[in-house]
PDB file of C-alpha atoms in Angstrom:
ATOM      1  CA  UNK T   1     -80.938 133.923 153.349  1.00 64.00           C
ATOM      2  CA  UNK T   2     -80.835 132.162 149.995  1.00 70.00           C
ATOM      3  CA  UNK T   3     -81.522 128.607 151.219  1.00 70.00           C
ATOM      4  CA  UNK T   4     -84.914 126.950 151.204  1.00 72.00           C
ATOM      5  CA  UNK T   5     -85.631 124.253 153.824  1.00 74.00           C
ATOM      6  CA  UNK T   6     -84.935 121.635 151.125  1.00 73.00           C
ATOM      7  CA  UNK T   7     -81.367 122.990 150.643  1.00 69.00           C
ATOM      8  CA  UNK T   8     -82.328 124.346 147.241  1.00 74.00           C
ATOM      9  CA  UNK T   9     -81.145 127.904 146.791  1.00 76.00           C
ATOM     10  CA  UNK T  10     -82.840 130.876 145.245  1.00 74.00           C
ATOM     11  CA  UNK T  11     -81.372 131.396 141.781  1.00 70.00           C
ATOM     12  CA  UNK T  12     -81.039 135.156 141.978  1.00 67.00           C
ATOM     13  CA  UNK T  13     -80.908 135.461 145.782  1.00 64.00           C
ATOM     14  CA  UNK T  14     -84.256 137.191 145.631  1.00 63.00           C
ATOM     15  CA  UNK T  15     -86.974 135.070 147.203  1.00 61.00           C
ATOM     16  CA  UNK T  16     -89.625 137.268 145.646  1.00 64.00           C
ATOM     17  CA  UNK T  17     -88.915 135.644 142.279  1.00 65.00           C
ATOM     18  CA  UNK T  18     -89.184 132.099 143.691  1.00 66.00           C
ATOM     19  CA  UNK T  19     -86.734 130.613 141.198  1.00 71.00           C
ATOM     20  CA  UNK T  20     -85.139 127.538 142.745  1.00 71.00           C
ATOM     21  CA  UNK T  21     -81.631 126.471 141.752  1.00 73.00           C
ATOM     22  CA  UNK T  22     -80.229 122.975 142.316  1.00 74.00           C
ATOM     23  CA  UNK T  23     -76.522 123.775 141.825  1.00 75.00           C
ATOM     24  CA  UNK T  24     -75.787 124.301 145.500  1.00 75.00           C
ATOM     25  CA  UNK T  25     -77.935 121.344 146.523  1.00 73.00           C
ATOM     26  CA  UNK T  26     -75.692 118.901 144.654  1.00 79.00           C
ATOM     27  CA  UNK T  27     -72.507 120.523 145.903  1.00 82.00           C
ATOM     28  CA  UNK T  28     -73.610 120.493 149.533  1.00 82.00           C
ATOM     29  CA  UNK T  29     -74.622 116.834 149.281  1.00 84.00           C
ATOM     30  CA  UNK T  30     -71.172 115.906 147.976  1.00 88.00           C
ATOM     31  CA  UNK T  31     -69.451 117.928 150.684  1.00 89.00           C
ATOM     32  CA  UNK T  32     -71.471 116.297 153.466  1.00 90.00           C
ATOM     33  CA  UNK T  33     -70.892 112.817 152.016  1.00 94.00           C
ATOM     34  CA  UNK T  34     -67.111 113.365 151.968  1.00 94.00           C
ATOM     35  CA  UNK T  35     -67.212 114.750 155.519  1.00 94.00           C
ATOM     36  CA  UNK T  36     -68.699 111.413 156.571  1.00 95.00           C
ATOM     37  CA  UNK T  37     -66.882 108.966 154.240  1.00 96.00           C
ATOM     38  CA  UNK T  38     -63.757 109.762 152.245  1.00 95.00           C
ATOM     39  CA  UNK T  39     -62.335 107.210 149.835  1.00 95.00           C
ATOM     40  CA  UNK T  40     -59.795 106.630 147.132  1.00 94.00           C
ATOM     41  CA  UNK T  41     -58.924 103.351 145.412  1.00 94.00           C
ATOM     42  CA  UNK T  42     -56.896 102.158 148.445  1.00 90.00           C
ATOM     43  CA  UNK T  43     -58.559 103.852 151.411  1.00 91.00           C
ATOM     44  CA  UNK T  44     -61.919 104.177 153.133  1.00 94.00           C
ATOM     45  CA  UNK T  45     -61.904 106.771 155.900  1.00 93.00           C
ATOM     46  CA  UNK T  46     -64.951 107.034 158.125  1.00 93.00           C
ATOM     47  CA  UNK T  47     -65.839 110.378 159.708  1.00 93.00           C
ATOM     48  CA  UNK T  48     -62.702 112.207 158.513  1.00 92.00           C
ATOM     49  CA  UNK T  49     -64.184 115.689 158.960  1.00 92.00           C
ATOM     50  CA  UNK T  50     -67.182 115.250 161.223  1.00 90.00           C
ATOM     51  CA  UNK T  51     -68.620 118.627 162.137  1.00 88.00           C
ATOM     52  CA  UNK T  52     -69.431 119.430 165.756  1.00 89.00           C
ATOM     53  CA  UNK T  53     -72.849 120.415 164.382  1.00 89.00           C
ATOM     54  CA  UNK T  54     -73.570 116.733 163.672  1.00 90.00           C
ATOM     55  CA  UNK T  55     -72.681 114.986 166.971  1.00 92.00           C
ATOM     56  CA  UNK T  56     -74.870 111.969 166.221  1.00 95.00           C
ATOM     57  CA  UNK T  57     -76.463 110.510 163.146  1.00 96.00           C
ATOM     58  CA  UNK T  58     -76.439 107.836 160.493  1.00 97.00           C
ATOM     59  CA  UNK T  59     -76.182 107.445 156.752  1.00 96.00           C
ATOM     60  CA  UNK T  60     -76.545 104.537 154.360  1.00 97.00           C
ATOM     61  CA  UNK T  61     -75.904 103.609 150.763  1.00 97.00           C
ATOM     62  CA  UNK T  62     -72.708 105.533 150.041  1.00 97.00           C
ATOM     63  CA  UNK T  63     -70.408 104.038 147.405  1.00 97.00           C
ATOM     64  CA  UNK T  64     -66.640 104.270 147.759  1.00 97.00           C
ATOM     65  CA  UNK T  65     -63.825 104.395 145.255  1.00 97.00           C
ATOM     66  CA  UNK T  66     -62.319 101.336 147.004  1.00 97.00           C
ATOM     67  CA  UNK T  67     -65.122  99.107 145.739  1.00 98.00           C
ATOM     68  CA  UNK T  68     -67.201  98.864 148.893  1.00 98.00           C
ATOM     69  CA  UNK T  69     -70.658 100.157 149.731  1.00 98.00           C
ATOM     70  CA  UNK T  70     -71.323 101.716 153.125  1.00 98.00           C
ATOM     71  CA  UNK T  71     -74.568  99.919 153.909  1.00 98.00           C
ATOM     72  CA  UNK T  72     -74.855 101.690 157.244  1.00 98.00           C
ATOM     73  CA  UNK T  73     -72.746 104.132 159.246  1.00 97.00           C
ATOM     74  CA  UNK T  74     -73.881 105.532 162.582  1.00 96.00           C
ATOM     75  CA  UNK T  75     -72.072 107.624 165.160  1.00 95.00           C
ATOM     76  CA  UNK T  76     -72.641 109.288 168.508  1.00 93.00           C
ATOM     77  CA  UNK T  77     -69.777 111.507 169.630  1.00 90.00           C
ATOM     78  CA  UNK T  78     -71.024 111.854 173.217  1.00 90.00           C
ATOM     79  CA  UNK T  79     -71.238 108.075 173.640  1.00 91.00           C
ATOM     80  CA  UNK T  80     -68.011 107.558 171.630  1.00 88.00           C
ATOM     81  CA  UNK T  81     -69.870 105.029 169.504  1.00 90.00           C
ATOM     82  CA  UNK T  82     -69.403 104.257 165.813  1.00 92.00           C
ATOM     83  CA  UNK T  83     -70.958 101.385 163.878  1.00 95.00           C
ATOM     84  CA  UNK T  84     -70.364 100.560 160.228  1.00 95.00           C
ATOM     85  CA  UNK T  85     -71.492  97.817 157.860  1.00 97.00           C
ATOM     86  CA  UNK T  86     -69.592  97.599 154.564  1.00 97.00           C
ATOM     87  CA  UNK T  87     -70.175  95.293 151.577  1.00 98.00           C
ATOM     88  CA  UNK T  88     -67.600  94.568 148.867  1.00 98.00           C
ATOM     89  CA  UNK T  89     -68.854  95.263 145.354  1.00 98.00           C
ATOM     90  CA  UNK T  90     -65.770  93.523 143.923  1.00 98.00           C
ATOM     91  CA  UNK T  91     -62.709  91.736 145.279  1.00 98.00           C
ATOM     92  CA  UNK T  92     -60.890  94.501 147.116  1.00 96.00           C
ATOM     93  CA  UNK T  93     -58.206  95.366 149.627  1.00 93.00           C
ATOM     94  CA  UNK T  94     -58.207  98.764 151.302  1.00 92.00           C
ATOM     95  CA  UNK T  95     -56.961 100.675 154.311  1.00 89.00           C
ATOM     96  CA  UNK T  96     -59.758 101.400 156.774  1.00 90.00           C
ATOM     97  CA  UNK T  97     -59.326 104.520 158.864  1.00 88.00           C
ATOM     98  CA  UNK T  98     -61.736 105.890 161.467  1.00 83.00           C
ATOM     99  CA  UNK T  99     -61.293 109.558 162.277  1.00 71.00           C
ATOM    100  CA  UNK T 100     -57.529 109.350 161.616  1.00 62.00           C
ATOM    101  CA  UNK T 101     -57.121 106.290 163.867  1.00 59.00           C
ATOM    102  CA  UNK T 102     -57.498 102.558 163.558  1.00 49.00           C
ATOM    103  CA  UNK T 103     -60.022 101.419 166.159  1.00 48.00           C
ATOM    104  CA  UNK T 104     -60.311  97.831 164.992  1.00 47.00           C
ATOM    105  CA  UNK T 105     -57.994  95.015 163.936  1.00 48.00           C
ATOM    106  CA  UNK T 106     -54.235  95.335 163.820  1.00 53.00           C
ATOM    107  CA  UNK T 107     -52.735  98.625 162.777  1.00 55.00           C
ATOM    108  CA  UNK T 108     -50.002  98.805 160.185  1.00 55.00           C
ATOM    109  CA  UNK T 109     -47.276 101.481 160.293  1.00 59.00           C
ATOM    110  CA  UNK T 110     -49.686 103.934 158.647  1.00 59.00           C
ATOM    111  CA  UNK T 111     -52.111 103.674 161.598  1.00 61.00           C
ATOM    112  CA  UNK T 112     -54.823 102.044 159.541  1.00 69.00           C
ATOM    113  CA  UNK T 113     -56.370  98.592 159.261  1.00 81.00           C
ATOM    114  CA  UNK T 114     -55.967  96.645 156.036  1.00 86.00           C
ATOM    115  CA  UNK T 115     -59.250  94.975 155.051  1.00 91.00           C
ATOM    116  CA  UNK T 116     -59.440  92.305 152.344  1.00 94.00           C
ATOM    117  CA  UNK T 117     -62.846  91.268 151.043  1.00 96.00           C
ATOM    118  CA  UNK T 118     -64.166  89.115 148.236  1.00 98.00           C
ATOM    119  CA  UNK T 119     -67.096  90.388 146.199  1.00 98.00           C
ATOM    120  CA  UNK T 120     -70.273  90.189 148.296  1.00 98.00           C
ATOM    121  CA  UNK T 121     -68.496  89.789 151.651  1.00 97.00           C
ATOM    122  CA  UNK T 122     -69.464  92.095 154.499  1.00 97.00           C
ATOM    123  CA  UNK T 123     -67.294  93.812 157.063  1.00 95.00           C
ATOM    124  CA  UNK T 124     -69.029  95.035 160.218  1.00 92.00           C
ATOM    125  CA  UNK T 125     -67.623  96.710 163.286  1.00 83.00           C
ATOM    126  CA  UNK T 126     -68.422  98.830 166.290  1.00 82.00           C
ATOM    127  CA  UNK T 127     -65.883 101.243 167.665  1.00 75.00           C
TER     128      UNK T 127
END
């Protein structure tokens, strides 16, 4: 057991020394963020790799490579409920995908929804 409750790890895997290491902390944070929101310059995918260990939850403040901020994302697998509020940080157009499916708007042939926003505009949905 090398993890502390804060997700820091013990540097030498010997708790007796009490030397905390932040390397794993940053890596785990990035992994969890990309499990919840994946993006590239043309795509924002919500919950692409949601673990069964996280059946419900929420997150806020994630920035995407598509130029939008995820102001709020919540999900509840049992209730089949997803809510997201996105804000454009610049004029942008991107494909929005929710767990490999388009749940909102009209799908294109790639099974995603094309969203076009001007800087400062918000896009909200429940699925």
